[in-house]
Amino acid sequence: MMNSGDLMNSCRNCGASTLRELGFIGNLAPFFLKRVYRIELATRISSHPFKRFIQKLTAPIQSLVSRIQPAIAAIEMQSCLNCSFVQSKFPFPEEGLARLYADYRSDSYNKERCHYEPYYAAIANQIGQHTERGLDRITALTKWLESRVNLSEASMLDYGGANGQFLPNVPGEKYVFEISDIEPYAGVIRIADASQLQTYSYIQLSHVLEHVNEPLIMVRQVAAFLAKDGYLLIEVPQDSSSDFLKRLQTGDLNCDVGVHEHINNYCELSVQKLIEAAGLQLISIEAVPVENPSAKQNFIRALAKNWQ
Ligand SMILES: [Zn+2]
């Protein structure tokens, strides 16, 4: 089946066909390589005695060289001239991404990730626990929304939101669309099958779009479940600065882009263009700083309205 990615000529975030080829600058993290492609980078001991002797002799030098000049698994990337979105030239295999996220953030995920990326152990427990402006995540989101729109008695859906615990703290019906069988948070009803989805006056896509091959297709699908004048909240991490993404886009910079658990790199411009391309009206957008030292990246929060 063809999708927009197979055509290789359009941005999977905004639909524009103006892309700059960046070459093999996508640097696949070892854990990503293992989970998505079932591949590990390896060196082998030679079966030839003399070669084996040389290998043994030069091992310390090889180890030093590989630290200074590591071998990486590299893929071709593209930058969108319309929205600064950086994407892999070829979409990742869907079944591979499903394997990557199958047990996301559970013990088995953390254990395997730490095997490939030992530094992850230090931050695994703190991920998702950030505060902003001295407030916990739910209080901060609730305040931010209340200063912009009236959500009282809304029907709210957290799309792909695990147990739904990060929905805003306002009265109303609360649902989470989640295919894994995680226990929903108190007061939240889990919908496990897309055919059961209704229309909602508020939907959030919180830290979801950085994980999907086709963000524009997903936002269009989700927007179809918005009531007229309903709101869509998008939150995505900002792993690279807007300046960095802009310099990739203009060809001013030629350096690696890491591909790990986040396959998409967002900035305010790309979120804004995504919302517009999905036919929604942008109400508010902001880069939000987070405070705990373990969460290195800030994130972008945007609110859009279904005005049609
Ligand atoms: Zn684009």
mmCIF file of C-alpha atoms in Angstrom, residues 16 20 32 42 60 74 96 113 129 183 189 303:
data_model
loop_
_atom_site.group_PDB
_atom_site.id
_atom_site.type_symbol
_atom_site.label_atom_id
_atom_site.label_comp_id
_atom_site.label_asym_id
_atom_site.label_seq_id
_atom_site.Cartn_x
_atom_site.Cartn_y
_atom_site.Cartn_z
ATOM 1 C CA ALA A 16 4.856 20.470 1.394
ATOM 2 C CA ARG A 20 16.257 19.594 1.005
ATOM 3 C CA PHE A 32 16.766 1.914 18.057
ATOM 4 C CA ALA A 42 29.638 -5.700 15.637
ATOM 5 C CA PRO A 60 43.760 -1.066 22.715
ATOM 6 C CA ALA A 74 23.556 6.221 9.230
ATOM 7 C CA GLY A 96 9.714 -2.062 13.793
ATOM 8 C CA ARG A 113 17.741 0.174 26.674
ATOM 9 C CA GLN A 129 8.156 13.723 35.949
ATOM 10 C CA GLU A 183 -4.867 0.292 33.898
ATOM 11 C CA ILE A 189 -12.363 5.531 30.913
ATOM 12 C CA LEU A 303 -3.644 24.725 21.190
#
